[in-house]
CSV table of C-alpha atoms and ligand atoms in Angstrom, one decimal:
chain,number,residue,atom,x,y,z
A,1,UNK,CA,74.2,84.5,42.7
A,2,UNK,CA,71.5,83.1,45.2
A,3,UNK,CA,68.3,84.9,45.6
A,4,UNK,CA,68.4,83.8,49.3
A,5,UNK,CA,69.0,86.9,51.5
A,6,UNK,CA,70.9,85.2,54.3
A,7,UNK,CA,73.3,83.4,52.0
A,8,UNK,CA,74.1,86.7,50.4
A,9,UNK,CA,74.7,88.4,53.6
A,10,UNK,CA,76.9,85.6,54.7
A,11,UNK,CA,79.1,86.3,51.7
A,12,UNK,CA,79.1,90.1,51.9
A,13,UNK,CA,77.2,93.3,51.8
A,14,UNK,CA,73.6,93.5,50.7
A,15,UNK,CA,72.4,97.1,49.7
A,16,UNK,CA,68.8,98.2,50.2
A,17,UNK,CA,67.5,101.7,49.2
A,18,UNK,CA,64.7,103.1,51.2
A,19,UNK,CA,63.4,106.6,51.6
A,20,UNK,CA,60.8,106.4,48.9
A,21,UNK,CA,58.5,108.8,50.7
A,22,UNK,CA,60.9,111.7,50.5
A,23,UNK,CA,62.2,111.0,47.1
A,24,UNK,CA,58.8,110.5,45.5
A,25,UNK,CA,57.6,113.7,47.1
A,26,UNK,CA,60.8,115.5,45.9
A,27,UNK,CA,60.1,114.2,42.5
A,28,UNK,CA,56.6,115.8,42.6
A,29,UNK,CA,54.3,112.8,42.9
A,30,UNK,CA,53.2,112.9,46.5
A,31,UNK,CA,51.9,115.5,49.0
A,32,UNK,CA,54.3,116.1,51.8
A,33,UNK,CA,52.8,115.7,55.3
A,34,UNK,CA,49.9,113.6,54.1
A,35,UNK,CA,52.5,111.0,52.8
A,36,UNK,CA,50.2,108.4,51.3
A,37,UNK,CA,51.9,106.3,48.5
A,38,UNK,CA,49.0,106.8,45.9
A,39,UNK,CA,51.9,106.9,43.3
A,40,UNK,CA,51.5,103.2,42.6
A,41,UNK,CA,48.0,103.9,41.2
A,42,UNK,CA,48.2,107.5,40.0
A,43,UNK,CA,51.8,107.5,38.5
A,44,UNK,CA,53.0,103.9,38.4
A,45,UNK,CA,55.6,105.0,35.7
A,46,UNK,CA,57.2,107.3,38.1
A,47,UNK,CA,57.5,104.7,40.9
A,48,UNK,CA,58.9,102.1,38.5
A,49,UNK,CA,61.6,104.7,37.3
A,50,UNK,CA,62.7,105.3,41.0
A,51,UNK,CA,63.0,101.7,41.5
A,52,UNK,CA,65.1,101.3,38.4
A,53,UNK,CA,67.3,104.3,39.3
A,54,UNK,CA,68.0,102.7,42.8
A,55,UNK,CA,68.7,99.4,41.1
A,56,UNK,CA,71.0,101.0,38.6
A,57,UNK,CA,72.8,102.7,41.6
A,58,UNK,CA,73.3,99.2,43.3
A,59,UNK,CA,70.3,98.4,45.5
A,60,UNK,CA,70.1,94.6,45.7
A,61,UNK,CA,66.5,94.9,47.2
A,62,UNK,CA,63.4,96.3,45.5
A,63,UNK,CA,61.4,97.2,48.5
A,64,UNK,CA,57.8,97.6,47.5
A,65,UNK,CA,56.5,101.2,48.3
A,66,UNK,CA,53.7,100.4,50.7
A,67,UNK,CA,55.0,102.5,53.6
A,68,UNK,CA,51.8,104.2,55.0
A,69,UNK,CA,49.8,102.2,52.6
A,70,UNK,CA,47.9,100.8,55.5
A,71,UNK,CA,44.2,100.7,56.4
A,72,UNK,CA,44.5,103.5,59.1
A,73,UNK,CA,46.1,106.0,56.8
A,74,UNK,CA,43.9,105.2,53.9
A,75,UNK,CA,41.0,105.8,56.3
A,76,UNK,CA,42.4,109.3,57.1
A,77,UNK,CA,42.4,110.3,53.5
A,78,UNK,CA,38.9,108.7,52.8
A,79,UNK,CA,40.2,106.2,50.3
A,80,UNK,CA,40.1,103.0,52.3
A,81,UNK,CA,38.5,101.1,49.4
A,82,UNK,CA,41.8,101.7,47.4
A,83,UNK,CA,44.0,99.9,50.0
A,84,UNK,CA,44.3,96.5,48.2
A,85,UNK,CA,44.7,97.9,44.7
A,86,UNK,CA,47.4,100.2,46.0
A,87,UNK,CA,49.3,97.5,47.8
A,88,UNK,CA,49.0,95.1,44.9
A,89,UNK,CA,50.0,97.7,42.3
A,90,UNK,CA,53.2,98.6,44.5
A,91,UNK,CA,54.1,95.1,44.9
A,92,UNK,CA,53.6,94.3,41.2
A,93,UNK,CA,55.9,97.2,40.2
A,94,UNK,CA,58.6,96.0,42.7
A,95,UNK,CA,58.4,92.5,41.4
A,96,UNK,CA,58.7,93.7,37.8
A,97,UNK,CA,61.8,95.6,38.5
A,98,UNK,CA,63.4,93.0,40.6
A,99,UNK,CA,63.1,90.6,37.7
A,100,UNK,CA,64.8,92.8,35.3
A,101,UNK,CA,68.0,91.4,34.1
A,102,UNK,CA,69.9,94.7,34.3
A,103,UNK,CA,71.8,93.7,37.5
A,104,UNK,CA,73.5,90.8,35.6
A,105,UNK,CA,74.5,87.9,37.8
A,106,UNK,CA,73.1,89.4,40.9
A,107,UNK,CA,69.4,89.1,40.8
A,108,UNK,CA,67.4,91.5,43.0
A,109,UNK,CA,65.2,90.6,45.9
A,110,UNK,CA,61.6,91.8,46.0
A,111,UNK,CA,60.6,92.8,49.5
A,112,UNK,CA,57.1,93.2,50.9
A,113,UNK,CA,56.9,96.0,53.4
A,114,UNK,CA,55.0,96.9,56.7
A,115,UNK,CA,55.8,99.7,59.0
A,116,UNK,CA,54.9,101.8,62.1
A,117,UNK,CA,51.1,102.3,62.2
A,118,UNK,CA,51.0,105.4,64.3
A,119,UNK,CA,47.9,104.2,66.0
A,120,UNK,CA,49.6,101.6,68.2
A,121,UNK,CA,49.1,102.8,71.9
A,122,UNK,CA,50.9,100.8,74.5
A,123,UNK,CA,48.1,101.6,76.9
A,124,UNK,CA,45.2,100.5,74.7
A,125,UNK,CA,45.1,96.8,73.8
A,126,UNK,CA,42.3,97.5,71.2
A,127,UNK,CA,44.8,99.2,68.9
A,128,UNK,CA,47.1,96.2,69.0
A,129,UNK,CA,44.5,94.0,67.5
A,130,UNK,CA,43.7,96.7,64.9
A,131,UNK,CA,47.4,97.0,64.1
A,132,UNK,CA,47.9,93.2,63.9
A,133,UNK,CA,45.0,93.0,61.3
A,134,UNK,CA,46.7,95.7,59.3
A,135,UNK,CA,49.9,93.9,59.2
A,136,UNK,CA,48.3,90.5,58.3
A,137,UNK,CA,46.4,91.8,55.4
A,138,UNK,CA,49.5,93.6,53.9
A,139,UNK,CA,51.6,90.6,54.5
A,140,UNK,CA,49.0,88.4,52.6
A,141,UNK,CA,49.1,90.6,49.7
A,142,UNK,CA,52.9,90.7,49.6
A,143,UNK,CA,53.2,86.9,49.7
A,144,UNK,CA,50.6,86.7,47.1
A,145,UNK,CA,52.4,89.1,44.8
A,146,UNK,CA,55.6,86.9,45.1
A,147,UNK,CA,57.7,88.8,47.7
A,148,UNK,CA,61.2,87.1,48.4
A,149,UNK,CA,61.6,88.7,51.7
A,150,UNK,CA,59.6,90.8,54.2
A,151,UNK,CA,60.8,94.1,55.8
A,152,UNK,CA,59.2,95.6,58.8
A,153,UNK,CA,60.6,99.0,59.5
A,154,UNK,CA,60.5,102.4,61.4
A,155,UNK,CA,59.0,101.0,64.6
A,156,UNK,CA,59.3,103.3,67.8
A,157,UNK,CA,57.3,101.1,70.0
A,158,UNK,CA,59.3,97.8,71.0
A,159,UNK,CA,55.9,95.8,71.2
A,160,UNK,CA,54.7,97.1,67.8
A,161,UNK,CA,58.0,95.8,66.4
A,162,UNK,CA,57.5,92.4,68.1
A,163,UNK,CA,54.0,92.2,66.8
A,164,UNK,CA,55.2,93.0,63.2
A,165,UNK,CA,57.9,90.4,63.4
A,166,UNK,CA,55.3,87.8,64.7
A,167,UNK,CA,53.1,88.5,61.7
A,168,UNK,CA,55.9,88.5,59.3
A,169,UNK,CA,57.3,85.2,60.5
A,170,UNK,CA,54.1,83.4,59.8
A,171,UNK,CA,54.8,83.9,56.1
A,172,UNK,CA,58.1,81.7,56.6
A,173,UNK,CA,59.8,84.3,54.4
A,174,UNK,CA,63.1,85.8,55.6
A,175,UNK,CA,62.3,88.8,57.9
A,176,UNK,CA,64.2,92.1,58.2
A,177,UNK,CA,63.2,94.1,61.2
A,178,UNK,CA,64.4,97.7,61.9
A,179,UNK,CA,63.5,100.1,64.6
A,180,UNK,CA,63.6,103.9,64.7
A,181,UNK,CA,63.6,105.3,68.2
A,182,UNK,CA,62.6,108.9,68.6
A,183,UNK,CA,64.7,111.7,70.2
A,184,UNK,CA,64.2,110.3,73.7
A,185,UNK,CA,66.8,107.5,72.7
A,186,UNK,CA,64.6,104.9,74.1
A,187,UNK,CA,61.5,103.0,72.6
A,188,UNK,CA,58.3,104.7,73.4
A,189,UNK,CA,57.1,102.0,75.5
A,190,UNK,CA,60.1,102.2,77.7
A,191,UNK,CA,62.4,99.4,76.3
A,192,UNK,CA,66.0,100.4,75.5
A,193,UNK,CA,67.1,100.4,71.9
A,194,UNK,CA,69.6,97.5,72.6
A,195,UNK,CA,67.1,95.3,74.6
A,196,UNK,CA,64.6,95.8,71.7
A,197,UNK,CA,67.0,94.5,69.1
A,198,UNK,CA,68.0,91.6,71.4
A,199,UNK,CA,64.5,90.6,71.8
A,200,UNK,CA,63.8,90.9,68.1
A,201,UNK,CA,66.7,88.4,67.5
A,202,UNK,CA,65.4,86.1,70.2
A,203,UNK,CA,62.0,86.2,68.5
A,204,UNK,CA,63.5,85.1,65.2
A,205,UNK,CA,64.4,88.2,63.3
A,206,UNK,CA,66.9,87.2,60.4
A,207,UNK,CA,68.1,90.7,60.1
A,208,UNK,CA,67.7,93.2,63.0
A,209,UNK,CA,68.8,96.8,63.2
A,210,UNK,CA,67.8,100.4,62.7
A,211,UNK,CA,66.4,102.6,60.0
A,212,UNK,CA,65.1,106.1,59.5
A,213,UNK,CA,64.7,109.2,61.8
A,214,UNK,CA,68.4,109.3,62.7
A,215,UNK,CA,71.4,110.4,60.6
A,216,UNK,CA,74.8,108.7,60.7
A,217,UNK,CA,76.0,110.6,63.8
A,218,UNK,CA,73.1,109.6,66.1
A,219,UNK,CA,72.6,106.1,64.7
A,220,UNK,CA,76.2,104.8,64.7
A,221,UNK,CA,76.7,104.7,68.6
A,222,UNK,CA,73.7,102.3,68.9
A,223,UNK,CA,74.8,100.2,65.9
A,224,UNK,CA,78.0,99.6,67.6
A,225,UNK,CA,76.4,98.2,70.6
A,226,UNK,CA,73.8,96.2,68.6
A,227,UNK,CA,76.5,94.6,66.4
A,228,UNK,CA,78.5,93.6,69.6
A,229,UNK,CA,75.5,92.0,71.3
A,230,UNK,CA,73.6,90.3,68.4
A,231,UNK,CA,74.6,87.2,66.5
A,232,UNK,CA,72.3,87.6,63.6
A,233,UNK,CA,72.9,90.0,60.6
A,234,UNK,CA,72.5,93.7,61.5
A,235,UNK,CA,70.9,96.4,59.4
A,236,UNK,CA,71.9,100.1,59.2
A,237,UNK,CA,69.8,102.5,57.1
A,238,UNK,CA,70.3,106.0,58.4
A,239,UNK,CA,68.5,109.2,57.0
A,240,UNK,CA,70.7,111.5,55.0
A,241,UNK,CA,70.6,114.5,57.6
A,242,UNK,CA,73.1,115.8,60.1
A,243,UNK,CA,71.4,114.9,63.3
A,244,UNK,CA,73.2,115.8,66.5
A,245,UNK,CA,73.4,114.7,70.1
A,246,UNK,CA,71.1,117.7,71.1
A,247,UNK,CA,68.7,116.7,68.1
A,248,UNK,CA,69.1,113.0,67.6
A,249,UNK,CA,66.4,112.7,65.0
A,250,UNK,CA,65.3,114.9,62.1
A,251,UNK,CA,61.9,115.9,63.7
A,252,UNK,CA,63.3,119.0,65.5
A,253,UNK,CA,66.4,119.6,63.6
A,254,UNK,CA,67.1,123.5,63.7
A,255,UNK,CA,68.6,125.5,61.0
A,256,UNK,CA,69.9,129.0,61.3
A,257,UNK,CA,71.4,129.1,57.9
A,258,UNK,CA,70.8,132.6,56.4
A,259,UNK,CA,69.9,134.2,59.7
A,260,UNK,CA,72.3,136.5,61.6
A,261,UNK,CA,70.8,135.8,65.0
A,262,UNK,CA,72.5,132.9,66.8
A,263,UNK,CA,69.3,131.2,68.1
A,264,UNK,CA,68.6,128.0,66.2
A,265,UNK,CA,65.4,128.2,64.3
A,266,UNK,CA,63.0,125.5,64.4
A,267,UNK,CA,62.7,124.1,60.8
A,268,UNK,CA,59.5,123.3,59.1
A,269,UNK,CA,59.5,119.5,59.1
A,270,UNK,CA,60.2,117.9,56.7
A,271,UNK,CA,60.0,120.3,53.9
A,272,UNK,CA,63.0,122.6,54.8
A,273,UNK,CA,65.6,120.0,55.8
A,274,UNK,CA,67.6,120.5,52.7
A,275,UNK,CA,70.5,122.5,54.1
A,276,UNK,CA,71.2,119.8,56.7
A,277,UNK,CA,71.7,117.0,54.3
A,278,UNK,CA,74.9,114.9,54.4
A,279,UNK,CA,77.1,115.0,51.5
A,280,UNK,CA,77.9,111.7,49.7
A,281,UNK,CA,81.2,111.3,51.4
A,282,UNK,CA,79.7,111.4,54.8
A,283,UNK,CA,77.2,108.6,53.8
A,284,UNK,CA,80.1,106.6,52.3
A,285,UNK,CA,82.1,107.0,55.5
A,286,UNK,CA,79.1,105.8,57.5
A,287,UNK,CA,78.6,102.7,55.3
A,288,UNK,CA,82.3,101.8,55.4
A,289,UNK,CA,82.4,102.2,59.2
A,290,UNK,CA,79.3,100.1,59.7
A,291,UNK,CA,80.5,97.4,57.3
A,292,UNK,CA,83.9,97.3,59.1
A,293,UNK,CA,82.0,96.7,62.3
A,294,UNK,CA,80.4,93.6,60.6
A,295,UNK,CA,77.1,95.1,59.4
A,296,UNK,CA,76.4,93.7,56.1
A,297,UNK,CA,72.8,95.0,55.4
A,298,UNK,CA,73.3,98.7,54.5
A,299,UNK,CA,71.3,101.4,52.8
A,300,UNK,CA,69.8,104.9,53.3
A,301,UNK,CA,66.3,105.8,54.4
A,302,UNK,CA,64.7,109.3,54.1
A,303,UNK,CA,66.8,111.6,52.1
A,304,UNK,CA,68.2,108.8,50.0
A,305,UNK,CA,68.8,109.2,46.3
A,306,UNK,CA,70.4,107.0,43.7
A,307,UNK,CA,73.8,108.7,44.0
A,308,UNK,CA,73.9,108.1,47.8
A,309,UNK,CA,72.9,104.4,47.2
A,310,UNK,CA,75.9,104.1,44.7
A,311,UNK,CA,78.2,105.7,47.4
A,312,UNK,CA,77.1,103.1,49.9
A,313,UNK,CA,77.8,100.3,47.5
A,314,UNK,CA,81.1,101.6,46.5
A,315,UNK,CA,82.1,102.3,50.1
A,316,UNK,CA,81.9,98.6,50.8
A,317,UNK,CA,83.9,97.7,47.6
A,318,UNK,CA,81.0,97.0,45.2
A,319,UNK,CA,81.0,98.1,41.6
A,320,UNK,CA,77.5,98.8,40.3
A,321,UNK,CA,76.0,99.8,37.0
A,322,UNK,CA,76.1,103.5,38.1
A,323,UNK,CA,79.8,103.3,38.9
A,324,UNK,CA,80.5,104.0,35.3
A,325,UNK,CA,79.3,107.7,36.0
A,326,UNK,CA,81.4,108.2,39.2
A,327,UNK,CA,82.7,111.6,39.6
A,328,UNK,CA,85.7,112.1,37.3
A,329,UNK,CA,87.5,115.4,38.4
A,330,UNK,CA,90.5,114.8,36.0
A,331,UNK,CA,88.4,116.2,33.3
A,332,UNK,CA,87.1,119.2,35.2
A,333,UNK,CA,87.6,122.6,33.6
A,334,UNK,CA,89.4,124.1,36.6
A,335,UNK,CA,90.3,121.3,38.9
A,336,UNK,CA,91.3,118.7,36.3
A,337,UNK,CA,94.8,117.4,35.5
A,338,UNK,CA,95.7,118.4,31.9
A,339,UNK,CA,94.1,121.8,31.7
A,340,UNK,CA,95.6,125.2,30.7
A,341,UNK,CA,97.5,126.8,33.6
A,342,UNK,CA,95.4,130.0,33.6
A,343,UNK,CA,92.5,128.0,34.5
A,344,UNK,CA,94.1,125.7,36.9
A,345,UNK,CA,95.5,128.8,38.9
A,346,UNK,CA,92.0,130.4,38.9
A,347,UNK,CA,90.5,127.4,40.8
A,348,UNK,CA,91.1,128.8,44.3
A,349,UNK,CA,89.6,132.1,43.4
A,350,UNK,CA,86.6,130.9,41.4
B,401,LIG,ZN1,63.0,107.1,56.5
């Protein structure tokens, strides 16, 4: 099968696992809140394992973990001198895993990655130049380390997304660009979600869509509009949390689980979101619905784990290496088929 992203998307679904920040933190190799991907230098084996786990679960794209590995964030933690080694290490690990033969006839694509800078200020042009410089250096390293495609993601300013796309396009590699509007349901510089996506298509985005911040419930309505209006391939990578109309993103998601008062409690973000996670079937349903709309670039962002990536792949008809370990309730000790009656009857009371 081709290593060309667009050829593959024209033929069917392409799966991309994201959400490295949350999953590496959950595995104990990153500090939450600070969220700097030092793992590529400090525990490269842990990052390689996560990539392999996602690959085993069906991810066609190995996205190098350089999210937040940009100059501004490195300055904040006082380790600016490590920015290039960190980026190159992450890219090399991604390249190595993408080149493994474990996916059989379906070679993986290695993606370089840039993302929201958090210093972009629509009222301060100086920040735009700073951000453009950050994008350019990261893209340079990605090209250098052999990226097959580039992913620009999680932009909540329309203009920052446009700047990212412009910088990515200079590489001549296929470009995926996904936006992540905050809870106001509009880009922070006042452009609508749909208009931002239309503009990204006009400006040459090969795949345009949404990732992060929103769970299936609050991303799907926008995806429907986007799919209807755009001709290019569309991307859908929600977070794995039950966001609602009142709380469209995971930033202010309340949780009153375990409390008898009926006032929603503000949840410490992002370290106490666990009870609001979607189950695998909700994620599978989302993927199937998006695919049926004609969205072929699918994945999960924050909250993703290998089992959910397998669920996305299988929901759109793919068989992946991890499908071998899909749930098999027939052999369950209480809910299975050929089990003693005294255990089967006990199932409802257990
Ligand atoms: Zn995310």
